């Protein structure tokens, strides 16, 4: 094991703790007849494994509470289903081993479910999860998913999917380290939202043994196994010094000469309200509503939606809510895209999914309008993955029909940025999703760590697209915020301001750094930094050129 492992730091801060590894795929048990002839013992072993899985799911549900309890209780029932047990024992009687019998029995039900229409097909993933848990018990290998631990730990994984993290206890996770993923992967966004350090694209991390003590630096991207006392103390001192600088200022976002740039928070639901307020968010610039409904196999009712939206709308003076962005990196069980899409990121995701499920959008808009009734809040609603003026027009019309007065669009497809003038004529505001804008501008899947260089928001081509969209919005007298991860970088926050962006929305913990960077520079300095960055030919060149125009960053340690 090397002395230091290197990856990409995507969520700042340092933390130390023991490693817990998220186990990978459970192997398929070998096909064919078993060697031993003891049918009764094999039957008992299989049924006991199913019962263990049922009890474990129930117990995890009881600990998690709320929505997760119902989901896990339903899964526990599936594990203990008598019909399933019957098929398992039949297979054992035919001569299969217990693990293989369980595997094949689940697959029989799986195939039937997959054919039984949209709702049932969405349960296939649940069934696969129970199958893998039961096979893991029988093979004596680790269960899939987030490990259980009584003490806080550093979570090490190949990558994290939204469903993996739905049950994470934030009090237990000290830091994330993943082998895959880039700066805009789900791991990175989640870590920043939780305010814990994270390193992604860390090639050797899966070789760290469970229990190994590691020091994780989410700024430099270094992961140090078995750190010395001195290294731990130095890291702690550095973290405290940085926290002191960032904690010093508060108040609304503005440049040194008073040009206002509202600083807003990206949230995934009511659980993020407290952090946003404590970091001085002036409002919410991106409420990712799909994060509320991950792991759900049925659409949430309008009443349920209304009550969670209201909790958020009551907490802030202004909130930008994004309608469900399902598909590709954010799959939602109850909004499945067509199964035969070879490339889901280019398929029916975001606003496009509503062509196939129109009732879900109108229901969500109705719930939002009702949630805002009687509240003194500026509610703005926007759609993800909007391509052109026609889509903008139909979304704005749907919002108006629901009684919503402010309707905007996310600019995250290059075509939308190139023809931003057409979209600005239809929409009330823009919000730039630089994560997807980079993915589509560079034809580089944001989930592939080997392509992380193209997710670097300092790429001059991305800055050109931002300038186009911000310019078109400005000409039409419309607001144009940024809510992609680009807004969370203090130096880039100044550059975006110089490009004409009117607000910056980010994970709560990034707000103090961006606030301090803006306050240390004039609007003219921000514009010069933006021009310098656009003259560069690559991301590193843009970063260096912009920083040379922003002398206030280094003294602040930003
Ligand atoms: C983006 O694409 O920049 C964005 C903010 O949306 P998400 O990361 O949720 O796709
Ligand atoms: Mg996006």
CSV table of N, CA, C and O and ligand atoms in Angstrom, one decimal, residues 184 189 266 286 288 290-291 322 325 329-330 349 382 384 410-412 431-437 446 482-486, ligand 1:
chain,number,residue,atom,x,y,z
A,184,UNK,N,-18.7,16.1,-10.3
A,184,UNK,CA,-20.1,16.3,-10.2
A,184,UNK,C,-20.9,15.0,-10.0
A,184,UNK,O,-22.1,15.0,-10.2
A,189,UNK,N,-21.7,15.5,-4.7
A,189,UNK,CA,-22.8,16.4,-4.4
A,189,UNK,C,-23.3,16.1,-3.0
A,189,UNK,O,-23.5,17.0,-2.1
A,266,UNK,N,-28.2,24.9,-2.5
A,266,UNK,CA,-28.8,23.8,-3.2
A,266,UNK,C,-29.2,22.8,-2.1
A,266,UNK,O,-28.4,22.5,-1.2
A,286,UNK,N,-31.7,26.0,-5.8
A,286,UNK,CA,-32.0,24.7,-6.5
A,286,UNK,C,-32.5,23.7,-5.4
A,286,UNK,O,-31.7,23.3,-4.5
A,288,UNK,N,-33.6,20.1,-5.4
A,288,UNK,CA,-33.7,18.9,-6.2
A,288,UNK,C,-34.8,18.0,-5.7
A,288,UNK,O,-34.5,17.2,-4.8
A,290,UNK,N,-36.2,15.4,-6.8
A,290,UNK,CA,-36.2,13.9,-6.9
A,290,UNK,C,-35.5,13.3,-5.8
A,290,UNK,O,-35.7,12.1,-5.5
A,291,UNK,N,-34.6,14.0,-5.0
A,291,UNK,CA,-33.9,13.4,-3.9
A,291,UNK,C,-34.9,13.0,-2.8
A,291,UNK,O,-34.6,12.2,-2.0
A,322,UNK,N,-36.9,22.8,-8.6
A,322,UNK,CA,-36.8,22.1,-9.9
A,322,UNK,C,-37.7,20.9,-9.9
A,322,UNK,O,-37.8,20.1,-9.0
A,325,UNK,N,-36.2,15.5,-11.8
A,325,UNK,CA,-35.1,15.3,-12.9
A,325,UNK,C,-34.8,13.8,-12.8
A,325,UNK,O,-33.8,13.4,-12.2
A,329,UNK,N,-28.3,9.6,-14.2
A,329,UNK,CA,-27.7,9.4,-12.9
A,329,UNK,C,-28.6,9.5,-11.8
A,329,UNK,O,-28.2,9.3,-10.6
A,330,UNK,N,-29.9,9.9,-12.0
A,330,UNK,CA,-30.9,10.0,-10.9
A,330,UNK,C,-32.1,9.1,-11.2
A,330,UNK,O,-33.2,9.7,-11.5
A,349,UNK,N,-34.8,11.8,-20.1
A,349,UNK,CA,-34.6,12.2,-18.8
A,349,UNK,C,-35.1,13.6,-18.6
A,349,UNK,O,-35.3,14.3,-19.5
A,382,UNK,N,-38.6,25.6,-12.0
A,382,UNK,CA,-37.9,25.4,-13.2
A,382,UNK,C,-37.8,24.0,-13.6
A,382,UNK,O,-38.0,23.1,-12.8
A,384,UNK,N,-35.7,20.8,-15.6
A,384,UNK,CA,-34.4,20.4,-15.9
A,384,UNK,C,-34.3,19.9,-17.4
A,384,UNK,O,-35.4,19.6,-18.0
A,410,UNK,N,-33.7,25.3,-16.8
A,410,UNK,CA,-32.3,25.1,-16.6
A,410,UNK,C,-31.6,25.1,-17.9
A,410,UNK,O,-32.1,24.5,-18.9
A,411,UNK,N,-30.5,25.7,-18.0
A,411,UNK,CA,-29.7,25.7,-19.2
A,411,UNK,C,-28.6,24.7,-18.9
A,411,UNK,O,-27.6,24.9,-18.2
A,412,UNK,N,-28.8,23.5,-19.5
A,412,UNK,CA,-27.8,22.4,-19.3
A,412,UNK,C,-27.5,21.6,-20.5
A,412,UNK,O,-26.8,20.6,-20.5
A,431,UNK,N,-31.5,29.1,-15.0
A,431,UNK,CA,-30.5,28.7,-14.0
A,431,UNK,C,-29.6,27.7,-14.8
A,431,UNK,O,-30.0,26.8,-15.4
A,432,UNK,N,-28.3,28.0,-14.7
A,432,UNK,CA,-27.3,27.2,-15.4
A,432,UNK,C,-26.9,26.0,-14.7
A,432,UNK,O,-26.3,26.1,-13.6
A,433,UNK,N,-27.1,24.8,-15.2
A,433,UNK,CA,-26.7,23.6,-14.6
A,433,UNK,C,-25.4,23.2,-15.2
A,433,UNK,O,-25.3,22.5,-16.2
A,434,UNK,N,-24.3,23.7,-14.7
A,434,UNK,CA,-23.0,23.5,-15.3
A,434,UNK,C,-22.5,22.1,-15.3
A,434,UNK,O,-21.7,21.7,-16.1
A,435,UNK,N,-23.1,21.2,-14.4
A,435,UNK,CA,-22.6,19.8,-14.3
A,435,UNK,C,-23.0,19.1,-15.6
A,435,UNK,O,-22.2,18.5,-16.3
A,436,UNK,N,-24.3,19.3,-16.0
A,436,UNK,CA,-24.8,18.6,-17.2
A,436,UNK,C,-24.3,19.4,-18.4
A,436,UNK,O,-24.0,18.8,-19.4
A,437,UNK,N,-24.2,20.7,-18.3
A,437,UNK,CA,-23.7,21.5,-19.5
A,437,UNK,C,-22.3,21.0,-19.9
A,437,UNK,O,-22.0,20.8,-21.0
A,446,UNK,N,-20.8,12.2,-17.0
A,446,UNK,CA,-20.3,12.7,-15.7
A,446,UNK,C,-20.0,11.7,-14.7
A,446,UNK,O,-19.4,11.9,-13.6
A,482,UNK,N,-26.4,30.5,-11.5
A,482,UNK,CA,-25.7,29.2,-11.7
A,482,UNK,C,-26.0,28.3,-10.5
A,482,UNK,O,-25.9,28.8,-9.4
A,483,UNK,N,-26.5,27.1,-10.7
A,483,UNK,CA,-26.7,26.2,-9.6
A,483,UNK,C,-25.9,24.9,-9.7
A,483,UNK,O,-26.0,24.0,-8.9
A,484,UNK,N,-25.0,24.8,-10.8
A,484,UNK,CA,-24.2,23.6,-10.9
A,484,UNK,C,-23.0,23.8,-9.9
A,484,UNK,O,-22.8,24.8,-9.3
A,485,UNK,N,-22.2,22.7,-9.8
A,485,UNK,CA,-21.1,22.8,-8.8
A,485,UNK,C,-20.1,23.9,-9.1
A,485,UNK,O,-19.3,24.2,-8.2
A,486,UNK,N,-20.1,24.4,-10.3
A,486,UNK,CA,-19.1,25.5,-10.6
A,486,UNK,C,-19.3,26.7,-9.6
A,486,UNK,O,-18.3,27.3,-9.2
B,1,LIG,C1,-26.4,20.5,-13.1
B,1,LIG,O1,-26.5,19.7,-14.0
B,1,LIG,O2,-25.5,21.4,-13.1
B,1,LIG,C2,-27.4,20.6,-12.0
B,1,LIG,C3,-27.3,21.5,-11.1
B,1,LIG,O3,-28.2,19.6,-11.9
B,1,LIG,P1,-27.9,18.1,-11.4
B,1,LIG,O4,-26.5,18.1,-10.9
B,1,LIG,O5,-28.9,17.7,-10.3
B,1,LIG,O6,-28.1,17.3,-12.6
